[in-house]
Amino acid sequence: MTKQFSRILAIETSCDETSAAVIENGTTILSNIVASQIDLHAQYGGVFPEVASRRHIEVIYPVVAQALEEAHMGLDDLDCIAVTQGPGLVGSLLVGVNMAKGLALGRGKPLLGVNHIEGHIYSLWLTDAADEIEFPILTLVVSGGHTELYLMTGHGRYQHLGGTLDDAAGEAFDKVGRLLGLPYPGGPAIDKAAQNGSPTAFKFPRAVMDDGFNFSFSGLKTAVMRQTKKFNPDRLPVNDLAASFQAAVVDALVTKTERAAQAYGVTAVHLAGGVSANSALRREMNERVDLPVRVPPLALCTDNAAMIGAAAHWHFVNGRRSNLDIDVIPSMELV
Ligand code: KG4
Ligand code: ZN
């Protein structure tokens, strides 16, 4: 396929990262600025929506200015302004969407509203493997808000095969992190604690008994809670609990992914989203799936605007444009 040209400024503010990036041709990162709010929300043990949107307002302008400066570009050099339209927190999304609308209107540039999940999926096009990608692909998106398996048959063409029936994988990591007294966000903290624990110390439920492609993590979270209550809080075997919980999540994710990969004859398995940073998930997926398994670099697993720019490229070259009066869609679906 011949390469089609685009230079896109992308903006992402769906949750607790304020990010702006300039992406060329959907694959090259000219800049990608991420202002994380983790320190701000750590005291609440999770994202505080009001606080998140206020911080987005404070930093959006300098973040966009820095993304343009690092890319050595002015607004007039761009072909399009892309922004996360949903899913996400309404107040947070509004800040990015209004900034993007203002820039597009002010400079007469096309605007593209992008689905955040599709952004995660396109983080794989920002890797060295971009030229090797051949459809159909199976993509597992595992983040704080989603755990979804998609069959991707072409650019922008998705079939939803399954998803979580209750908690998302990242949500389970964050809740269990809190139970174990680990700092927010729980995912990276559990990943770290698990390195010094035994994955077989406790036997937690897998919830993979049915033959479909859905997931369920709330029973697992309850099982961990019950187990923690058996210990004196000062003597909690945090590392073993973390390793055993992580092993249960990873086993469920890999089992279903492996099953779907076989059922649909895909060329590769892609992992995306914050939980795809998990070291045990990356290792086990590689060991158990008999196909190329591709993962984004760690910096592109969690929320960032570069992935939004990558997804926007394919829409842009296919002629899609959003109206300048788009609204945020907090529960936006991909398919
Ligand atoms: O994609 P993301 O940045 O935001 C959403 O779209 O939700 O994902 C954030 C989630 C959090 O739940 C966080 O705990 C989890 O990704 N996460 C991890 C790891 N790094 C981040 N979970 C497990 N292991 C990790 N290393
Ligand atoms: Zn995300």
Coordinates of C-alpha atoms and ligand atoms in Angstrom, one line a residue:
M1 CA 0.0 0.0 0.0
T2 CA 1.4 3.4 -0.9
K3 CA 2.0 5.7 2.0
Q4 CA -0.3 8.6 2.3
F5 CA 0.9 11.8 3.9
S6 CA -0.5 13.5 6.9
R7 CA 0.7 15.7 9.8
I8 CA -1.7 15.6 12.6
L9 CA -1.8 17.4 16.0
A10 CA -3.6 15.0 18.4
I11 CA -5.0 15.8 21.8
E12 CA -5.9 13.3 24.6
T13 CA -7.6 14.3 27.9
S14 CA -10.0 11.4 28.5
C15 CA -8.9 10.5 32.0
D16 CA -6.0 11.7 34.1
E17 CA -3.2 12.4 31.5
T18 CA -3.1 15.7 29.5
S19 CA -1.4 14.9 26.3
A20 CA -0.6 16.4 22.9
A21 CA 1.4 14.9 20.0
V22 CA 2.3 15.6 16.4
I23 CA 2.2 12.5 14.3
E24 CA 3.4 12.1 10.7
N25 CA 1.8 9.5 8.4
G26 CA 0.2 7.7 11.3
T27 CA 3.5 6.0 12.2
T28 CA 6.2 8.6 13.1
I29 CA 6.1 10.5 16.4
L30 CA 7.4 14.0 16.0
S31 CA 6.5 14.9 19.5
N32 CA 4.4 13.3 22.3
I33 CA 4.0 15.3 25.5
V34 CA 2.2 13.6 28.5
A35 CA 1.5 15.5 31.7
S36 CA 0.5 12.9 34.2
Q37 CA -1.8 13.7 37.1
I38 CA -0.9 10.5 39.0
D39 CA 0.6 12.4 42.0
L40 CA -2.5 14.6 42.2
H41 CA -4.9 11.6 42.5
A42 CA -2.7 9.3 44.6
Q43 CA -4.1 10.9 47.8
Y44 CA -7.6 9.8 46.8
G45 CA -6.6 6.3 45.7
G46 CA -8.1 6.8 42.3
V47 CA -9.0 9.5 39.7
F48 CA -11.1 12.3 41.2
P49 CA -13.0 13.6 38.1
E50 CA -13.5 17.2 39.1
V51 CA -9.8 17.6 40.1
A52 CA -8.8 15.9 36.8
S53 CA -10.8 18.3 34.6
R54 CA -9.5 21.4 36.4
R55 CA -5.9 20.2 36.0
H56 CA -6.5 19.6 32.3
I57 CA -7.6 23.2 32.0
E58 CA -4.5 24.4 33.7
V59 CA -2.0 22.5 31.5
I60 CA -3.7 21.9 28.1
Y61 CA -2.4 25.1 26.6
P62 CA 1.3 24.6 27.6
V63 CA 1.1 20.9 26.7
V64 CA -0.1 21.7 23.1
A65 CA 2.5 24.5 22.8
Q66 CA 5.3 22.2 23.8
A67 CA 4.1 19.4 21.4
L68 CA 4.2 21.9 18.5
E69 CA 7.6 23.3 19.6
E70 CA 9.2 19.9 19.9
A71 CA 7.9 18.9 16.5
H72 CA 9.3 22.3 15.1
M73 CA 5.9 23.0 13.7
G74 CA 3.3 25.8 13.7
L75 CA -0.5 25.2 13.4
D76 CA -0.3 26.2 9.7
D77 CA 2.0 23.2 9.0
L78 CA -0.7 20.7 10.1
D79 CA -3.3 18.9 8.0
C80 CA -5.7 18.1 10.8
I81 CA -6.5 18.4 14.5
A82 CA -7.5 15.1 16.1
V83 CA -8.9 14.7 19.6
T84 CA -10.3 12.0 21.8
Q85 CA -14.1 12.3 21.7
G86 CA -14.8 9.3 24.1
P87 CA -15.1 7.1 26.0
G88 CA -13.9 8.8 29.2
L89 CA -14.8 11.3 31.9
V90 CA -17.1 13.9 30.6
G91 CA -15.4 16.9 32.3
S92 CA -11.9 15.7 31.1
L93 CA -13.0 15.0 27.5
L94 CA -14.6 18.5 27.3
V95 CA -11.3 20.2 27.9
G96 CA -9.5 18.4 25.0
V97 CA -12.5 18.6 22.6
N98 CA -13.0 22.4 23.2
M99 CA -9.3 23.0 22.7
A100 CA -9.3 21.1 19.5
K101 CA -12.4 22.8 18.2
G102 CA -10.9 26.2 19.0
L103 CA -7.7 25.4 17.1
A104 CA -9.5 23.9 14.1
L105 CA -12.0 26.8 13.9
G106 CA -9.3 29.5 14.4
R107 CA -7.0 28.1 11.8
G108 CA -9.5 26.6 9.3
K109 CA -8.2 23.1 9.8
P110 CA -10.2 19.9 9.6
L111 CA -11.2 18.3 12.9
L112 CA -11.4 14.6 13.7
G113 CA -13.0 13.1 16.8
V114 CA -11.3 9.8 17.7
N115 CA -12.4 6.9 19.8
H116 CA -9.9 6.4 22.7
I117 CA -10.0 2.5 22.4
E118 CA -9.2 2.8 18.7
G119 CA -6.3 5.0 19.8
H120 CA -4.9 2.2 22.0
I121 CA -5.3 -0.2 19.1
Y122 CA -3.2 2.1 16.8
S123 CA -0.4 2.4 19.3
L124 CA 1.0 -0.7 17.6
W125 CA 1.4 1.4 14.4
L126 CA 3.9 3.6 16.2
T127 CA 6.3 0.7 16.6
D128 CA 9.0 -0.7 14.3
A129 CA 6.6 -3.6 13.5
A130 CA 4.2 -1.2 11.7
D131 CA 5.3 -2.3 8.2
E132 CA 4.9 -6.0 9.1
I133 CA 1.2 -5.7 10.2
E134 CA -1.1 -7.9 8.1
F135 CA -4.8 -8.3 8.7
P136 CA -6.7 -10.1 10.2
I137 CA -5.3 -9.3 13.7
L138 CA -6.6 -10.1 17.1
T139 CA -6.3 -7.2 19.5
L140 CA -6.7 -7.4 23.3
V141 CA -7.3 -3.9 24.7
V142 CA -6.7 -4.0 28.5
S143 CA -6.9 -0.7 30.3
G144 CA -8.4 0.9 33.4
G145 CA -11.8 1.1 31.8
H146 CA -11.8 -1.7 29.2
T147 CA -11.0 -5.3 28.6
E148 CA -12.0 -6.1 25.0
L149 CA -11.1 -8.6 22.3
Y150 CA -11.4 -7.3 18.8
L151 CA -10.9 -9.0 15.5
M152 CA -9.5 -6.4 13.2
T153 CA -9.9 -7.2 9.5
G154 CA -8.7 -3.9 8.1
H155 CA -8.1 -0.2 9.0
G156 CA -11.1 0.9 11.0
R157 CA -12.8 -2.5 10.7
Y158 CA -13.5 -4.2 13.9
Q159 CA -15.5 -7.2 15.2
H160 CA -16.1 -7.2 18.9
L161 CA -15.5 -10.8 20.1
G162 CA -15.8 -10.3 23.8
G163 CA -15.2 -8.1 26.8
T164 CA -15.5 -7.9 30.5
L165 CA -18.8 -8.6 32.1
D166 CA -18.0 -6.6 35.2
D167 CA -14.6 -5.0 36.2
A168 CA -12.0 -4.1 33.6
A169 CA -8.6 -5.8 34.2
G170 CA -6.9 -2.5 35.1
E171 CA -9.8 -1.6 37.5
A172 CA -9.2 -5.0 39.2
F173 CA -5.5 -4.2 39.5
D174 CA -6.3 -0.8 41.0
K175 CA -8.8 -2.2 43.5
V176 CA -6.6 -5.1 44.6
G177 CA -3.7 -2.6 44.9
R178 CA -5.8 -0.6 47.4
L179 CA -6.7 -3.8 49.3
L180 CA -3.0 -4.6 49.6
G181 CA -2.1 -1.1 50.7
L182 CA -0.1 -0.4 47.6
P183 CA 0.2 3.1 46.1
Y184 CA -2.1 4.2 43.2
P185 CA -2.2 3.1 40.4
G186 CA -2.3 -0.5 41.5
G187 CA -1.2 -2.0 38.2
P188 CA 2.5 -1.1 38.2
A189 CA 2.7 -1.5 42.0
I190 CA 1.3 -5.1 41.8
D191 CA 3.6 -5.9 38.9
K192 CA 6.6 -4.8 41.0
A193 CA 5.5 -6.5 44.2
A194 CA 4.7 -9.7 42.3
Q195 CA 8.4 -10.0 41.2
N196 CA 9.2 -11.0 44.8
G197 CA 6.1 -13.2 45.4
S198 CA 4.9 -16.7 44.4
P199 CA 2.2 -16.9 41.7
T200 CA 1.1 -20.3 43.3
A201 CA 1.0 -19.2 46.9
F202 CA -2.8 -18.7 46.7
K203 CA -5.2 -20.3 44.3
F204 CA -7.6 -17.7 43.0
P205 CA -10.5 -18.3 40.5
R206 CA -9.8 -17.9 36.8
A207 CA -13.4 -17.5 35.5
V208 CA -12.6 -18.9 32.1
M209 CA -14.9 -22.0 32.3
D210 CA -17.3 -20.9 29.6
D211 CA -16.3 -21.3 25.9
G212 CA -17.0 -17.7 24.8
F213 CA -14.6 -14.7 24.8
N214 CA -15.9 -12.7 27.7
F215 CA -14.0 -12.0 30.9
S216 CA -15.1 -11.5 34.6
F217 CA -12.8 -10.1 37.3
S218 CA -15.2 -9.2 40.1
G219 CA -15.2 -12.7 41.7
L220 CA -11.4 -12.7 41.6
K221 CA -11.3 -9.3 43.4
T222 CA -13.7 -10.7 46.1
A223 CA -11.6 -13.8 46.5
V224 CA -8.5 -11.6 47.1
M225 CA -10.5 -9.6 49.6
R226 CA -11.6 -12.7 51.5
Q227 CA -8.0 -14.0 51.6
T228 CA -6.6 -10.6 53.0
K229 CA -9.1 -10.8 55.9
K230 CA -7.5 -14.0 57.1
F231 CA -4.4 -12.1 58.0
N232 CA -3.4 -9.6 60.6
P233 CA -3.1 -6.4 58.5
D234 CA 0.5 -5.9 59.6
R235 CA 1.4 -9.3 58.4
L236 CA -0.2 -9.3 55.0
P237 CA 1.8 -11.4 52.5
V238 CA 1.6 -8.6 50.0
N239 CA 4.1 -10.0 47.5
D240 CA 2.5 -13.5 47.4
L241 CA -1.0 -12.1 47.2
A242 CA 0.0 -9.7 44.4
A243 CA 1.8 -12.5 42.4
S244 CA -1.1 -14.9 42.8
F245 CA -3.8 -12.3 41.8
Q246 CA -1.7 -11.2 38.8
A247 CA -1.3 -14.9 37.7
A248 CA -5.1 -15.3 37.8
V249 CA -5.7 -12.2 35.7
V250 CA -3.0 -13.1 33.2
D251 CA -4.2 -16.7 32.9
A252 CA -7.7 -15.6 32.1
L253 CA -6.5 -13.0 29.5
V254 CA -4.1 -15.3 27.8
T255 CA -6.5 -18.3 27.8
K256 CA -9.3 -16.3 26.0
T257 CA -6.9 -14.6 23.6
E258 CA -5.3 -17.9 22.7
R259 CA -8.7 -19.4 22.0
A260 CA -9.9 -16.5 19.9
A261 CA -6.6 -16.5 17.9
Q262 CA -7.2 -20.1 17.0
A263 CA -10.8 -19.6 16.2
Y264 CA -10.3 -16.7 13.8
G265 CA -7.0 -17.7 12.1
V266 CA -5.3 -14.3 12.7
T267 CA -1.7 -13.4 11.6
A268 CA -0.7 -11.9 14.9
V269 CA -1.9 -10.9 18.4
H270 CA -1.6 -7.3 19.5
L271 CA -1.8 -6.1 23.1
A272 CA -2.7 -2.5 23.9
G273 CA -3.8 -0.3 26.9
G274 CA -2.3 0.4 30.3
V275 CA -2.3 -3.3 31.5
S276 CA -0.4 -4.3 28.4
A277 CA 2.6 -2.9 30.3
N278 CA 2.3 -5.8 32.7
S279 CA 5.5 -7.9 32.6
A280 CA 3.8 -11.2 33.4
L281 CA 1.1 -10.7 30.7
R282 CA 3.7 -9.9 28.1
R283 CA 5.8 -12.9 29.0
E284 CA 3.0 -15.4 29.2
M285 CA 1.2 -14.2 26.1
N286 CA 4.5 -14.7 24.2
E287 CA 5.0 -18.2 25.7
R288 CA 1.6 -19.5 25.2
V289 CA 0.4 -18.0 21.9
D290 CA 1.9 -19.6 18.8
L291 CA 1.9 -16.4 16.7
P292 CA 3.7 -13.2 16.6
V293 CA 2.7 -11.2 19.8
R294 CA 3.2 -7.5 19.5
V295 CA 3.1 -5.0 22.3
P296 CA 3.6 -1.2 22.4
P297 CA 6.7 0.2 24.1
L298 CA 5.9 0.9 27.7
A299 CA 5.5 4.7 27.2
L300 CA 2.7 4.1 24.7
C301 CA 0.8 1.5 26.8
T302 CA -0.8 4.1 29.1
D303 CA -2.8 7.1 27.8
N304 CA -1.0 9.4 25.3
A305 CA -1.9 11.6 22.4
A306 CA 0.5 9.9 19.9
M307 CA -1.9 6.9 19.6
I308 CA -4.8 9.2 18.9
G309 CA -2.8 10.8 16.1
A310 CA -2.0 7.3 14.7
A311 CA -5.6 6.3 14.6
A312 CA -6.7 9.7 13.2
H313 CA -4.3 9.3 10.2
W314 CA -6.3 6.3 8.7
H315 CA -9.5 8.2 9.0
F316 CA -7.9 11.4 7.6
V317 CA -6.5 9.6 4.5
N318 CA -9.9 7.9 4.0
G319 CA -11.6 11.3 3.8
R320 CA -13.4 11.2 7.1
R321 CA -14.0 14.6 8.8
S322 CA -15.9 15.6 12.0
N323 CA -18.2 18.6 12.2
L324 CA -16.8 21.5 14.1
D325 CA -19.7 21.2 16.6
I326 CA -18.9 17.7 17.8
D327 CA -19.7 16.9 21.4
V328 CA -18.0 14.6 23.8
I329 CA -19.3 11.0 24.0
P330 CA -18.4 9.7 27.5
S331 CA -19.6 6.1 26.7
M332 CA -18.6 6.0 23.1
E333 CA -18.5 2.5 21.6
L334 CA -16.0 1.3 19.0
V335 CA -18.4 -1.1 17.3
Ligands
KG4_1 O1 -4.8 2.8 29.2 P1 -4.7 3.5 30.5 O2 -3.6 4.4 30.8 O3 -6.0 4.3 30.9 C1 -7.3 3.9 30.5 O4 -7.7 4.1 29.3 O5 -7.9 3.3 31.4 O6 -4.7 2.3 31.6 C2 -4.5 2.5 33.0 C3 -4.6 1.2 33.7 C4 -4.6 1.4 35.2 O7 -5.6 0.6 35.7 C5 -3.2 0.8 35.7 O8 -3.2 0.2 37.0 C6 -2.9 -0.2 34.6 O9 -3.4 0.4 33.4 N1 -1.5 -0.5 34.5 C7 -1.0 -1.7 34.7 C8 0.4 -1.6 34.6 N2 0.7 -0.3 34.2 C9 -0.5 0.3 34.1 N3 -1.6 -2.9 35.1 C10 -0.8 -3.9 35.3 N4 0.5 -3.9 35.2 C11 1.2 -2.8 34.8 N5 2.5 -2.8 34.7
ZN2 ZN -6.6 4.4 27.9

